[in-house]
Structure formats: structure tokens, C-alpha cells
Coordinates of C-alpha atoms in Angstrom, one line a residue:
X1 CA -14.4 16.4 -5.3
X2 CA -11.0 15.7 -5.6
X3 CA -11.2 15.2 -10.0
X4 CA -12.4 19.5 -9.5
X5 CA -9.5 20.2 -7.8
X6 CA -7.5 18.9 -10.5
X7 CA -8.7 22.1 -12.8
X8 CA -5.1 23.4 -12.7
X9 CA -4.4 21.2 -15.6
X10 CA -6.0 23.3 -17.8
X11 CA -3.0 25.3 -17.5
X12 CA -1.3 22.4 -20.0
X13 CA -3.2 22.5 -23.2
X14 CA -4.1 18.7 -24.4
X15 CA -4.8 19.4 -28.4
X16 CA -4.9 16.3 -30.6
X17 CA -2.9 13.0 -29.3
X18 CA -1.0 11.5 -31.6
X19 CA 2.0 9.2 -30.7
X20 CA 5.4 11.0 -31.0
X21 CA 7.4 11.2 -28.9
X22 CA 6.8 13.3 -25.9
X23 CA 8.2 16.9 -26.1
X24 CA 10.1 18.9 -23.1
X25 CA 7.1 20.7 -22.6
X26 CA 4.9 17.5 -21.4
X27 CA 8.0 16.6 -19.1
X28 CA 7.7 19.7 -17.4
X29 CA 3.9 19.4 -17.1
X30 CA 3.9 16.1 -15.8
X31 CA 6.5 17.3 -13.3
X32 CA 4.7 20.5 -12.3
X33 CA 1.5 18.1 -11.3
X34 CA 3.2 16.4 -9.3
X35 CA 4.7 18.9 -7.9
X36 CA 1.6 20.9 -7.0
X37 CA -0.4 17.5 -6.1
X38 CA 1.3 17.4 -2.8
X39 CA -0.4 21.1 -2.3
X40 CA -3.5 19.7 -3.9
X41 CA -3.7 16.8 -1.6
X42 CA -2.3 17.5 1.6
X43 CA -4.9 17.7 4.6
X44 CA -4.4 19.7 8.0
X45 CA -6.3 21.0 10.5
X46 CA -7.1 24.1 9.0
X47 CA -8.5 21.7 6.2
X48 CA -10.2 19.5 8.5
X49 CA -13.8 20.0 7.2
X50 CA -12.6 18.6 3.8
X51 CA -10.7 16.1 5.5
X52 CA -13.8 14.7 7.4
X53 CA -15.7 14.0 4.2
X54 CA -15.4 10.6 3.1
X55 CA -16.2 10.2 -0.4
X56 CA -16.8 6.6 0.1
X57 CA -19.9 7.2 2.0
X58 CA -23.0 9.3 2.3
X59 CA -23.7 12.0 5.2
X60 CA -25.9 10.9 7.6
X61 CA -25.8 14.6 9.2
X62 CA -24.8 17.7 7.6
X63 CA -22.2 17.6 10.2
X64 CA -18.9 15.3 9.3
X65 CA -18.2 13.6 12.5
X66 CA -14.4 13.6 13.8
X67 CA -13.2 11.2 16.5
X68 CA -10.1 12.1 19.3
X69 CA -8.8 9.2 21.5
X70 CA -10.1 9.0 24.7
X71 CA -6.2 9.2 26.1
X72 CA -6.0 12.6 24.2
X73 CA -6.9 16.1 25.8
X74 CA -10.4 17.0 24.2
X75 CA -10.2 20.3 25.5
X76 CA -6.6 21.5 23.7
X77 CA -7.8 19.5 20.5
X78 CA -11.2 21.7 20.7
X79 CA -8.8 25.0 21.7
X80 CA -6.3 24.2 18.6
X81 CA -8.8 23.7 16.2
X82 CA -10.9 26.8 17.0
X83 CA -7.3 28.8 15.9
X84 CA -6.7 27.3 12.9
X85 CA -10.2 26.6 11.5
X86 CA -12.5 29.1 10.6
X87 CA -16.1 29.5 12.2
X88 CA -18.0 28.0 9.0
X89 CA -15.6 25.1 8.6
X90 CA -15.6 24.2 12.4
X91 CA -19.5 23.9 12.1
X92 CA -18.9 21.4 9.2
X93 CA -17.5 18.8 11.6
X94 CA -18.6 17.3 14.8
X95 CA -16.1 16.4 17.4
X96 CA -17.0 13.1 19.1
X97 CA -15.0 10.6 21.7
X98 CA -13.9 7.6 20.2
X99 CA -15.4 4.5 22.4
X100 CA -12.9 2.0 23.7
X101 CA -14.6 -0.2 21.4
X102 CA -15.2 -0.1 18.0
X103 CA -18.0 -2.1 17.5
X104 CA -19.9 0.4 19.4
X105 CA -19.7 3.0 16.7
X106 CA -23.1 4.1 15.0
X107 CA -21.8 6.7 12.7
X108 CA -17.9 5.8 11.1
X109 CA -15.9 9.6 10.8
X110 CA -12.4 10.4 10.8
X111 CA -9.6 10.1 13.1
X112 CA -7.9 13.2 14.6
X113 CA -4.5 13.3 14.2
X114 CA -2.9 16.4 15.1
X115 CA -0.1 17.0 11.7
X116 CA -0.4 17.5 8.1
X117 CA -0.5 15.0 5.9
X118 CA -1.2 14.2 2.2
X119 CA -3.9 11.2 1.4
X120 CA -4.0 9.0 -2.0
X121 CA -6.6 11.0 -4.1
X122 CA -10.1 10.1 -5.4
X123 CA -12.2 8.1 -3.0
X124 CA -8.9 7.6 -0.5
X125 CA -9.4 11.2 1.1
X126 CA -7.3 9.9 4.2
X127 CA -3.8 9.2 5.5
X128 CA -3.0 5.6 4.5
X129 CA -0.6 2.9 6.0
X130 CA 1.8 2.0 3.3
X131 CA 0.6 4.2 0.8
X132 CA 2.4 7.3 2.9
X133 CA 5.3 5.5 2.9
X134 CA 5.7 5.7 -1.0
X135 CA 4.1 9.3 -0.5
X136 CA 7.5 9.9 1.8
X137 CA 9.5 8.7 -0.9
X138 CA 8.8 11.3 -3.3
X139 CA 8.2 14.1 -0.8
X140 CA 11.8 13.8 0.6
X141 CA 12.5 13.2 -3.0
X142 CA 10.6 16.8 -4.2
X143 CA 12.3 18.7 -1.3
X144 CA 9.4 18.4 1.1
X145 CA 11.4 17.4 4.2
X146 CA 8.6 19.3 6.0
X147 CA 5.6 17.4 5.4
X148 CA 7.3 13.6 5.0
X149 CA 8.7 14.4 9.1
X150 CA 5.1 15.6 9.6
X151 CA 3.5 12.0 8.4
X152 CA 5.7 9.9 10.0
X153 CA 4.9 12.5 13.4
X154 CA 1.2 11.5 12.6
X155 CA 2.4 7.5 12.4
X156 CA 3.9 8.0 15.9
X157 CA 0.5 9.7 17.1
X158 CA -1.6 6.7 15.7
X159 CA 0.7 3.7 17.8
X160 CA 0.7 6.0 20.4
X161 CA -3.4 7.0 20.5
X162 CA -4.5 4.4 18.4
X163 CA -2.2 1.3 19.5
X164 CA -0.6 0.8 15.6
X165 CA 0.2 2.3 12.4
X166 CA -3.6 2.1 11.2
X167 CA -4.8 1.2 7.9
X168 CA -6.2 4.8 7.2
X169 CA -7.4 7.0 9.4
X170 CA -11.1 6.4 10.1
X171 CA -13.0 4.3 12.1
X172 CA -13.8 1.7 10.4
X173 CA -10.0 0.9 9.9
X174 CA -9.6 0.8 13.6
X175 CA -9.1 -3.3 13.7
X176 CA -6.2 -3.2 11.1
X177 CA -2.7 -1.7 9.9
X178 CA -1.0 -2.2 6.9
X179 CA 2.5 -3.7 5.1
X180 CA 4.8 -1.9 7.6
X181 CA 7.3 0.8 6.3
X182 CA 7.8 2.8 10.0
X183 CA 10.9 2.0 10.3
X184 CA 12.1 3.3 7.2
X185 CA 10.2 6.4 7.0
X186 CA 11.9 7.1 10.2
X187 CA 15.2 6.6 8.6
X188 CA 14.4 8.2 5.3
X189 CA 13.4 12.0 7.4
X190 CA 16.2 11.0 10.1
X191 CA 18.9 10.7 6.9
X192 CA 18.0 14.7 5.9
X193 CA 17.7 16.2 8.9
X194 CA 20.2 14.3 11.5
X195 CA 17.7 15.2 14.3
X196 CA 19.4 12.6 17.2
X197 CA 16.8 13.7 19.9
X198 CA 13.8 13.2 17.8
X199 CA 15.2 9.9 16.3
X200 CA 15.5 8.8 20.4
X201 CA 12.1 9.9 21.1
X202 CA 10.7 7.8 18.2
X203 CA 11.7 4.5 19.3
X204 CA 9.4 3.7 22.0
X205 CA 6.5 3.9 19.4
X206 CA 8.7 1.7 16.9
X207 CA 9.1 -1.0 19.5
X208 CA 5.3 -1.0 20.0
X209 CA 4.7 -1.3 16.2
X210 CA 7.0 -4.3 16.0
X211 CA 5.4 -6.5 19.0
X212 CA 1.7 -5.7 17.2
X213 CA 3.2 -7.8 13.8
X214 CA 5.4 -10.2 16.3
X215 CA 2.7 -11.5 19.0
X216 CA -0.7 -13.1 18.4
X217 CA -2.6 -13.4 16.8
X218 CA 0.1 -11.9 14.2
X219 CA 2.6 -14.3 14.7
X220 CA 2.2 -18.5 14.2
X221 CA 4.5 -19.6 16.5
X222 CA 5.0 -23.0 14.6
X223 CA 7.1 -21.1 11.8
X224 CA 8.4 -18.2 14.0
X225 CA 6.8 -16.0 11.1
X226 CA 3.9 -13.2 10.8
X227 CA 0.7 -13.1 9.0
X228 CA -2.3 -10.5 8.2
X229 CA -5.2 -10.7 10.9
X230 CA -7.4 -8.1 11.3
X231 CA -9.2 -7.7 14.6
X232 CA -12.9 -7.0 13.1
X233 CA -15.9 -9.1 12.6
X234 CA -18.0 -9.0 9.7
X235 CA -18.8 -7.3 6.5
X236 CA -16.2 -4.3 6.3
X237 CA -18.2 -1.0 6.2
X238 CA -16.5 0.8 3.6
X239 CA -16.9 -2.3 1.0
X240 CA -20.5 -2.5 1.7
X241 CA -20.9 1.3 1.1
X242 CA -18.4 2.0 -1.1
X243 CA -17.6 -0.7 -3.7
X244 CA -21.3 -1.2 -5.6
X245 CA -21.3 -1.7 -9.0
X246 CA -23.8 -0.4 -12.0
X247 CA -26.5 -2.4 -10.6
X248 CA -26.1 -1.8 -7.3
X249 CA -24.5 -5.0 -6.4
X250 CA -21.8 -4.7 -3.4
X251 CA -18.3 -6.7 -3.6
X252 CA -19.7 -9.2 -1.3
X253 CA -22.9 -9.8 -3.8
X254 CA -20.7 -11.1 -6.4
X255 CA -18.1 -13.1 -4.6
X256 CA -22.1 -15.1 -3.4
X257 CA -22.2 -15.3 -7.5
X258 CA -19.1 -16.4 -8.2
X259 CA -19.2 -18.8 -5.2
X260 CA -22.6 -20.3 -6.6
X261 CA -20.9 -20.5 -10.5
X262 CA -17.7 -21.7 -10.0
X263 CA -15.5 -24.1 -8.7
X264 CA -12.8 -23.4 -6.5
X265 CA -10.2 -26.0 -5.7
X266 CA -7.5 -23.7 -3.9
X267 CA -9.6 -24.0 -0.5
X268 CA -12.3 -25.9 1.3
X269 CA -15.0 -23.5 -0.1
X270 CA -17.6 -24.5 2.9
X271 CA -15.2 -22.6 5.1
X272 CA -15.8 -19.5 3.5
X273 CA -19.7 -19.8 1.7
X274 CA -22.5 -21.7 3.3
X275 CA -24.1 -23.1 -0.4
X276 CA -27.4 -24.2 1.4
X277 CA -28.0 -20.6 2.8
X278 CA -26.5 -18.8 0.0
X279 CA -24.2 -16.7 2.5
X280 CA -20.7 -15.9 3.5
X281 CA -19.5 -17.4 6.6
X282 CA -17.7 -15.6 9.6
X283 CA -14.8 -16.5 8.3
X284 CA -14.6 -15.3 4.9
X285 CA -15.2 -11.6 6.5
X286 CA -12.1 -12.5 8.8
X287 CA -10.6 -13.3 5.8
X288 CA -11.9 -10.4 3.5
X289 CA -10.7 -8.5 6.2
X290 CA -7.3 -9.6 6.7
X291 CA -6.7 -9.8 2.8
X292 CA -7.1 -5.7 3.1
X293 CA -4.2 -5.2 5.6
X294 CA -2.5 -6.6 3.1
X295 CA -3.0 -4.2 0.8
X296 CA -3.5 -6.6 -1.6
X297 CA -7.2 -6.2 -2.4
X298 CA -8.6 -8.2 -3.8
X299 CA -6.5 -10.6 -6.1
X300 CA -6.6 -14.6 -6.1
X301 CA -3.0 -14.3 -4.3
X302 CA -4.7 -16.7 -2.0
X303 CA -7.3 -18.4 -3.8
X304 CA -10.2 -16.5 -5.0
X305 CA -10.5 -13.4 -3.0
X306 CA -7.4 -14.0 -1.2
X307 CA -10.2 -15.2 1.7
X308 CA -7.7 -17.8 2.8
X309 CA -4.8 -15.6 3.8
X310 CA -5.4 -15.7 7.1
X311 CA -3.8 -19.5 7.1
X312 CA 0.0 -18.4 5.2
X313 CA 2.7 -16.4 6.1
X314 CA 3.3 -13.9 3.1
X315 CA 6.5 -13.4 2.0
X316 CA 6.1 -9.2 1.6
X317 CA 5.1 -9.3 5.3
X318 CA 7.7 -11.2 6.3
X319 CA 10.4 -9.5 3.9
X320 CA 9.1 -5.6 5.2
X321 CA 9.8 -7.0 8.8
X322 CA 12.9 -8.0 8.3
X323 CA 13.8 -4.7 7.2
X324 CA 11.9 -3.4 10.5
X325 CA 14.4 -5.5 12.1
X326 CA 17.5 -4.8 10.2
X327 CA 16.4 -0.8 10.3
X328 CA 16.0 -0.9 14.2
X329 CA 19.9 -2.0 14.4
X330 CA 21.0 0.5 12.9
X331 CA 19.0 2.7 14.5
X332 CA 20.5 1.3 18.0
X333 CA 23.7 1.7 16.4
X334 CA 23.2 5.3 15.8
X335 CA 22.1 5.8 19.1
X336 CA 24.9 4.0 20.6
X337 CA 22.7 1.3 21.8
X338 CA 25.2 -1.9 20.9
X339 CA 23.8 -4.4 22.7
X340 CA 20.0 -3.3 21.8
X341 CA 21.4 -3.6 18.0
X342 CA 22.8 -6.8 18.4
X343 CA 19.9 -8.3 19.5
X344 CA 17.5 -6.4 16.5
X345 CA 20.5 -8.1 14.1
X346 CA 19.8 -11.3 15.3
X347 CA 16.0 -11.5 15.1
X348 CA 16.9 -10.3 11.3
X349 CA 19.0 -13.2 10.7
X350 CA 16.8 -15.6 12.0
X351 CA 13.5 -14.4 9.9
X352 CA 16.0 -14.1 6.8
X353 CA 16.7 -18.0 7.2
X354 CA 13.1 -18.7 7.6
X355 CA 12.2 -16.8 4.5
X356 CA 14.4 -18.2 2.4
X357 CA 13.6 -22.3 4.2
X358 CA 9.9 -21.6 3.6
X359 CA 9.1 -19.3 1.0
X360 CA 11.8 -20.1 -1.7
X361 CA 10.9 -22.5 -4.3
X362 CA 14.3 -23.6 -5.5
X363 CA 12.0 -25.6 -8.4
X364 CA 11.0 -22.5 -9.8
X365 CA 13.1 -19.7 -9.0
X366 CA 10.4 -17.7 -7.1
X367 CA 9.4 -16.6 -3.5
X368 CA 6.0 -18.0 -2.6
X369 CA 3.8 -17.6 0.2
X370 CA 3.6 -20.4 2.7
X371 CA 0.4 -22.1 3.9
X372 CA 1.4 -23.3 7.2
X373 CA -1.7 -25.2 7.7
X374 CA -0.8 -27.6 5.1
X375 CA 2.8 -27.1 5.3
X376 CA 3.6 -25.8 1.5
X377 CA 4.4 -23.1 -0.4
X378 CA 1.8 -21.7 -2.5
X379 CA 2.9 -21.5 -6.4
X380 CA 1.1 -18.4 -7.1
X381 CA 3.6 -16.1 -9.4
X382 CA 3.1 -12.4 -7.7
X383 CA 5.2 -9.9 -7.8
X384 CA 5.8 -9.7 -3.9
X385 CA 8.6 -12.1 -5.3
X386 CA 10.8 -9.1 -5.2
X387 CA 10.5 -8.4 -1.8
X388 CA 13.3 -10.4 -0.6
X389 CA 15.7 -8.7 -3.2
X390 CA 14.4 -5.4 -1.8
X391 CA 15.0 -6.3 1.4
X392 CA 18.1 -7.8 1.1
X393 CA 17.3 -11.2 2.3
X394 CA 18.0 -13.3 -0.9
X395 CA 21.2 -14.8 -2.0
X396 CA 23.0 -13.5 -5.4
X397 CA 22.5 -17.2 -6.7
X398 CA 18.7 -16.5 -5.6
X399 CA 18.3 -13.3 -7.1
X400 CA 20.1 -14.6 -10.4
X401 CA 17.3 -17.6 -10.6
X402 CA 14.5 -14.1 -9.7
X403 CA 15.4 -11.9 -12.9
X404 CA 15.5 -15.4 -14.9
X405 CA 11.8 -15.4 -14.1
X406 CA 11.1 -11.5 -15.6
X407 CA 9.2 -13.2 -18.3
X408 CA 6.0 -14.0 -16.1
X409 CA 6.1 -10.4 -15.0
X410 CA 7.7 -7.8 -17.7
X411 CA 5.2 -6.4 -20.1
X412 CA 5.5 -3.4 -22.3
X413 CA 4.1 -1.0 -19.3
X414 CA 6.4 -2.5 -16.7
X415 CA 5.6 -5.5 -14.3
X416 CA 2.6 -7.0 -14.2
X417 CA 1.2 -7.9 -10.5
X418 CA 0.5 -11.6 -11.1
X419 CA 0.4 -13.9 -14.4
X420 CA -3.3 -14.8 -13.6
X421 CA -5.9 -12.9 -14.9
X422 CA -9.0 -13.5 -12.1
X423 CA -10.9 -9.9 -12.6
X424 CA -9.4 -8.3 -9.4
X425 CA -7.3 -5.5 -9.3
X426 CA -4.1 -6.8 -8.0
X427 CA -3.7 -9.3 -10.6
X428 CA -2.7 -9.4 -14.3
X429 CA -2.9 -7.5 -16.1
X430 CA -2.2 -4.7 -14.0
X431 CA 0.4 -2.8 -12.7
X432 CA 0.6 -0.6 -9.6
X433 CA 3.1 2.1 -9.5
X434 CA 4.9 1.1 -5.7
X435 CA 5.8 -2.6 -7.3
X436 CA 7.6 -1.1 -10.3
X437 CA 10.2 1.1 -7.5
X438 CA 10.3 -2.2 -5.1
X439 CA 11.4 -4.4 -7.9
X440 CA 13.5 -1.9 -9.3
X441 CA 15.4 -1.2 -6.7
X442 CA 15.5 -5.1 -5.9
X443 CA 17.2 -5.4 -9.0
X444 CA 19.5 -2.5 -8.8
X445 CA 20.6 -3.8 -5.4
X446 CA 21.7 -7.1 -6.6
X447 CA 23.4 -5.3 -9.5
X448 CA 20.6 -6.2 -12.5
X449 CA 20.9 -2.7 -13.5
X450 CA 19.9 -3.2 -17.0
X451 CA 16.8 -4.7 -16.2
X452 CA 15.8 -2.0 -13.7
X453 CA 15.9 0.6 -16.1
X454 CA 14.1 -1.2 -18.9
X455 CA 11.3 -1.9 -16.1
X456 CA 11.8 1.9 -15.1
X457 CA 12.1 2.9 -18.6
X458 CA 8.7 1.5 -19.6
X459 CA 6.4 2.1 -16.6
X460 CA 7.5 5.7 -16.4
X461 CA 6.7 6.5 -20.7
X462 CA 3.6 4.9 -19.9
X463 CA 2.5 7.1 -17.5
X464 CA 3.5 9.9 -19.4
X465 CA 1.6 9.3 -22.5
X466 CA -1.5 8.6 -20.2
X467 CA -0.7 11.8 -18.5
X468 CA -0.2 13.6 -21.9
X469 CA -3.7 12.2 -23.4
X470 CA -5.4 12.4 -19.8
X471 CA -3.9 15.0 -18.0
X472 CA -4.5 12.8 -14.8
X473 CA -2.2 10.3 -12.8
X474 CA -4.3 7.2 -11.3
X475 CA -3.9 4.7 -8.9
X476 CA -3.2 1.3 -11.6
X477 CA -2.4 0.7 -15.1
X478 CA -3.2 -2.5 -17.7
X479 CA 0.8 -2.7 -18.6
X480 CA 0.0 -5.1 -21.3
X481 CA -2.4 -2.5 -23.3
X482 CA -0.4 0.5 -21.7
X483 CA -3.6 1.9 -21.0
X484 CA -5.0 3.8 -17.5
X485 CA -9.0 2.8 -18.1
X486 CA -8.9 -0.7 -16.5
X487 CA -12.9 -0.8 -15.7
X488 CA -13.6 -3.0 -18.4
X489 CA -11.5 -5.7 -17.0
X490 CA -12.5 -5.3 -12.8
X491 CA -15.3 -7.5 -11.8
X492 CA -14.9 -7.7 -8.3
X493 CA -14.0 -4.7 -5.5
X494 CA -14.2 -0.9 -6.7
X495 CA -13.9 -0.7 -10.7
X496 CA -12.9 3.0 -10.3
X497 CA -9.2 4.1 -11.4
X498 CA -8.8 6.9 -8.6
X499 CA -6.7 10.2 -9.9
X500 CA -4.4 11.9 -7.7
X501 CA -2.9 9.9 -7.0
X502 CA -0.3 9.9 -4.1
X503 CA 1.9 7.0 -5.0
X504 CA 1.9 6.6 -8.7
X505 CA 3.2 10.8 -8.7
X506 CA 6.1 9.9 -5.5
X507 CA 7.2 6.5 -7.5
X508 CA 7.3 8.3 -10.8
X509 CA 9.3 11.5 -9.4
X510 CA 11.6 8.4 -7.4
X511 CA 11.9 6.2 -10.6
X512 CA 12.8 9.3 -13.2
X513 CA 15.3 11.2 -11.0
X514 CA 17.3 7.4 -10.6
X515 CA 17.7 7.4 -14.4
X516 CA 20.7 8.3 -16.7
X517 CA 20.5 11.0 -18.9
X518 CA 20.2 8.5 -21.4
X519 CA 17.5 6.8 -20.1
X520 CA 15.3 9.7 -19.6
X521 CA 15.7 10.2 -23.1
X522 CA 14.0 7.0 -23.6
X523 CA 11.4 7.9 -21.1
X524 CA 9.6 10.2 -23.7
X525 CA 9.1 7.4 -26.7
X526 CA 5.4 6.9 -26.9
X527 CA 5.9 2.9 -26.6
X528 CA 8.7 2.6 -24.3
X529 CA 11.4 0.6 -25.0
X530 CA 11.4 -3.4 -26.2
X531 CA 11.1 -6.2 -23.8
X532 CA 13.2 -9.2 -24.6
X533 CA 10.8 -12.6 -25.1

């Protein structure tokens, strides 16, 4: 559905490929698709009927059925809608009640929210947790002040109706959120448009987001530090429906392969896979589960299938609430809230000495996660390792020992997620457009600016050579082939490479307009520019 409304790139003639360097005319196109992919992309009411549909499952009813909180007014919704959609598109959808509990849904649909808002592309036809922050990025970025205030407004709706910043919008999300950014896409629309009143009116819901990551079962009280949990039982709906591969075999089929082929010595396997009865246990689907508010999902982040996450404190979580924290004081400060700010400065200090007396390996140079079952970091290299420079939480001497370790990451398409290569996504040797502009910016923060670019430099030309041969922008790349058709190495999740696609276009258009004039120059060689060995 959402490849067909990508037909507007006919307008760029593709011809023969051949590997020159790009001209100004591919610049502009690659710019102009961006451009018009916010268009493409966004959702509204008005849109709703091609909102509901969820490309990850089949119809049970010719109707598409869309759920409003019981705490909302199902007569104005019903009202509004009527005005803004037309007759044939309002008999698309169904309107239902959500039940107070989610376990008691039969059919899964979409979640009303009442402002537009632009989803990932491909099989992600809804508004996604951390996702829409990087979407923000390069809205605010593009001009589209507008529509980034409009997601955040639908954010605010979700902790409000929904009780958190959800995963994505539909039902089946309803037991998780993901990495948090709130705070900052707060900050980012609050920075353009100085709106004091609606900045006010915004912090109640920011206060609630924050206890949902800081309470249980979010926070082990042991290390004072958070952890991924989601609240569901069981298979996850969407994985059993949508990620099946070409013989029909879900996700969860082939972990129950790989479980019966393989050892695995980074967990107590019995935990997660009853051998005798050939099935997953309770736990691995609380695990499964929690490994996808990550974000992270799947990789071997955590042992294989990250299953075990729901026993460490990860250092992104931990890093993106620390920035929650910092980001509230200066919101209180803003406000004129002193004493409020004082207090948001002081949980920040605290979580930045527990990051850096857990999670930093002073062996190796690296941020790890921390298993505080077993009381150790994990040494896993992942690029989550740049958090803390994001965030501001390491030390110069600890950022310094960081860039030392580029090697394990920097390939000729940017950085790769991990240095293991385990058949999931989130692992080498792929590269996911939101890690390239964390790291970067890490870097740049702590002054590494030649390193930034280069990283900049060679994720960016890769794009645009796929973009030139493809005339598409997807979700991942392989930045060791430089290549965007990764379904030969994918064994486990969805092997798809979705085109849109939401973040890869906002980091790109965030990435290219930091660059020098030189450097954008270099942005157009077909192979980048060097890495050093």
C-alpha cells in the first residue's frame, strides 16, 4: 500500500547506475522525497480509514475497527469525525470502546488519537514511540513546526488516555512504551515556538511518563536503575501474524529451532524453552515482549533473542532518562519552578553516577549493560555505547577511551549496530539510520568532530546511492556491503526492509544540513570517504 504511494518517484528518472559521483540533480531528488514523504505519510482523521488498516494483519471484517478510551467523550469523537471524514470512508472503520482490559480484546484495531501525525512506512502504518521522536527531528528540521507540535500533542493524549507514551498506537501495544524521548520533543517544538502556557500545561503528563519508567516493575530498587518490562502475557500478536517467513514459519517457530540446534551459554536456557515439550516458556514471551520496548528487536544484545533483558538495566534506558531528568530542570527553570528544578537536577546526578559505577567497563573502554541478577556487566559491544556521550553523562577521559573503540563499530556505510553477526536485525552488520545521528552528535558534543563527519559523511552517501539506484529510503542498511537488500542475511523476526521510511528521511535531512560545505561535497562520492584501520 504504502510502496504505491511512492509512484511520485517516477518523477526522477533512474536510467543506468553506474558509480560516479552523484550529480546535483540526485541531491535535489533525494531531498524532494523527503520532503514530500512527510505529506505521503502523515495520517489524520480525515485519513482515518487508511490509518485503521494494518498491513501487518488480515481483515477479519470489511470494517477496520478503531478504539477511543473509555475516559474520552465517544459522542464528540463520533461528532468530529463525521466532519472531517467523508460518508464512504467513515463506513470503512468501526468505532468500538476500548475495555479496561486488554486481554479482553477479540479483534486488535487502532487507537484514536485526536491529531495528525506521520507513521514509519511500510508495514509500520502507525504513530510509533521513539521512532516519532527522530520523525520530530527532521520535521522541525524541514520547517514542519505544525505537525512535530501536533505529535508530541498526540504523546500527551496517549499518557493522558492511554496511561504512557505507547509503543504504537494499536491494541496490541497497549502493555508497552518505548526508549523515551518526551521530554525532548517537548523541548525541541517549545525552542520554535516559545509557547510558555502550552509548555506549563504539558508537564503534568511528563511527570506521569517519568513515574511509569521510575516505579515497578520498571525500576530494581537494588541499583536505583530502570529496565524494559512489558505488561503482557504471551505470544505478541503482531509477531505471530506478521513476521512469517517463506514457509510459513512465525518468529517464534524458529527461535523453537534454534533452541533445539544450538547451544546457548549466555542464559539458563530451561528458563526460556521447555526442551521435553518442545515449547517456549512464560517467560521467554515476557522476555520477547520486553526486548520490543526496547526497540531493539531482535538482536543477541542479551543473549539470543535478547529474551533475558528483563534481568539488566540497559544503558540507552538509563542514558534517555537521564536526559528526561536533566530536560525536566530546565524545564522548571523556564517555568520558574527553582526548587522543582533542583530536585529534577539531583535525581540526574545520581543516575549519572550509577551509569557510569555500573555500566562502564574501564577494561574496555565501553558502556555495557548490567545484569543485576548476577551483578556484572554484560560485554556485548552495541552501539547503545554512545548513549552516555549523547546524553552527556560520560567523562571526557571516558568518551576519549569511546572513539578509541570506533573500530568495532565504523564500517564503510557508517556504524554498525553490534560486532556480532547472530541473523537479527539489530546486529552486525547493519546499520539503522537514528544510531548514526545519536553517535554523531555524541561525538560532536565531546568535540570528536572529525569523526562525526566521517561517520556522517559515509552513512549519508550510502543512502544516496541506494536512493539513486532504488529510488526508495528503507528502514536498515548492511554498512559493511553498503547495500539496502539485507533479506539474505535476516533469519529471525520480519526479513522485510520497510520503504518510507520515517526516520532514516528525518536523520538524513538532520545529518546533511549539520555538515560543512565541504563535507557535503563528499556526501556525493559513490563510496564515501575512507575509514582509518
Amino acid at each position: 500500500m504504502l510502496c504505491a504511494a511512492f509512484a511520485l518517484l517516477s518523477l526522477f528518472s533512474s536510467g543506468s547506475i553506474a558509480q560516479q559521483r552523484a550529480s546535483g540533480q540526485e541531491l535535489r531528488a533525494i531531498k524532494e522525497y523527503i520532503h514530500r514523504s512527510w505529506r505521503l505519510l502523515r495520517r489524520s482523521n480525515a485519513q482515518l480509514a487508511q490509518a485503521a488498516v494494518d498491513p501487518k494483519f488480515k481483515p477479519s471484517s470489511v470494517r477496520w475497527p478503531v478504539y477511543i478510551s473509555p475516559r474520552e467523550d465517544l459522542a464528540a469523537v463520533e461528532k468530529r469525525l463525521a466532519a472531517e471524514m467523508s460518508p464512504a470512508d467513515l463506513a470503512r472503520i468501526e468505532l468500538r470502546t476500548l475495555p479496561d482490559d486488554p486481554a479482553r480484546i477479540s479483534e486488535h484495531g487502532l487507537l484514536y488519537l485526536p491529531h495528525p501525525y506521520v507513521v514509519p512506512g511500510g508495514r509500520f502504518n502507525e504513530m510509533y514511540g521513539w521512532d516519532s521522536y527522530f520523525i520530530e527531528v527532521g520535521l522541525l528540521r524541514d520547517g514542519e513546526t505544525g505537525l512535530a507540535k501536533s505529535m508530541v500533542e498526540n504523546f500527551l493524549y496517549q499518557v493522558e488516555y492511554y496511561g504512557k507514551v505507547l509503543n504504537a498506537n494499536r491494541t496490541y501495544y497497549l502493555t508497552r512504551s518505548q526508549p523515551p524521548f518526551l521530554t525532548r520533543m517537548v523541548l525541541d517544538v517549545y525552542r520554535r515556538t516559545r509557547d510558555r502556557t502550552w509548555l506549563e500545561k504539558s508537564v503534568p503528563a511528563m511527570e506521569k511518563y517519568y513515574l511509569f519508567w521510575t516505579t515497578g516493575p520498571h525500576l530494581v530498587a537494588e541499583t536505583g536503575l530502570s529496565r524494559y518490562y512489558d505488561f503482557g502475557e504471551g505470544p505478541a500478536p503482531e509477531v505471530v501474524s506478521g513476521e512469517r517467513d517463506a514457509q510459513g514459519r512465525t518468529h517464534y517457530d524458529r527461535v523453537r529451532e534454534y533452541y533445539r540446534t544450538h547451544e546457548v551459554k549466555d542464559y539458563v536456557v530451561s528458563l526460556y524453552y521447555d526442551r521435553g515439550r518442545d515449547r517456549l516458556t512464560d517467560l521467554f514471551y515476557k522476555g520477547d515482549r520486553s526486548m520490543r520496548e526496547s526497540g531493539f528487536d531482535p538482536s543477541n544484545r542479551f543473549g539470543p533473542f535478547s529474551v533475558d533483558i528483563i534481568n539488566y538495566n540497559p544503558v540507552c534506558l538509563n542514558s534517555l532518562l537521564y536526559v528526561m531528568e536533566s530536560d525536566m530542570a530546565q524545564i522548571m527553570n523556564e517555568l520558574g519552578r527553582r526548587r522543582e528544578a533542583a530536585v529534577w537536577l539531583r535525581r540526574a546526578a545520581e543516575r549519572r553516577q550509577r551509569v557510569n559505577r555500573l555500566m562502564w567497563d574501564e577494561v574496555d573502554g565501553l558502556y555495557y549493560d548490567y545484569n543485576f541478577v548476577e551483578r556484572r556487566r554484560r560485554r556485548y559491544p552495541f552501539v547503545t555505547t554512545f548513549y552516555p556521550l549523547w546524553a552527556g553523562i560520560a567523562s571526557a577521559q571516558q568518551a576519549a577511551r569511546v572513539v578509541a573503540n570506533l573500530r568495532l563499530f565504523e564500517r564503510r556505510g557508517g556504524l554498525q549496530t553490534s560486532t556480532n553477526v547472530s541473523g537479527s536485525q539489530w546486529d552486525a552488520p547493519f546499520g539503522w539510520a537514528p544510531m548514526q545521528l545519536l553517535a554523531v552528535q555524541g561525538l560532536q558534543r565531546y568535540g570528536y568532530r572529525r569523526e562525526a563527519e566521517r561517520i556522517a559523511v559515509n552513512f549519508l552517501s550510502l543512502v544516496l546511492q541506494e536512493f539513486i539506484e532504488h529510488r526508495t529510503i528503507v528502514e536498515k542498511y548492511d554498512v559493511v556491503r553498503r547495500k539496502s537488500d539485507v533479506g539474505g542475511g535476516l533469519k529471525f523476526g520480519y526479513a522485510s526492509n520497510e520503504i518510507g521510511f520515517g526516520w532514516t528521511n528525518a536523520a538524513w535531512t538532520e545529518l546533511y544540513a549539520q555538515l560543512t560545505p565541504r563535507a557535503r561535497r563528499l556526501v556525493l562520492r559513490p563510496d564515501g570517504i575512507r575509514v582509518p584501520r
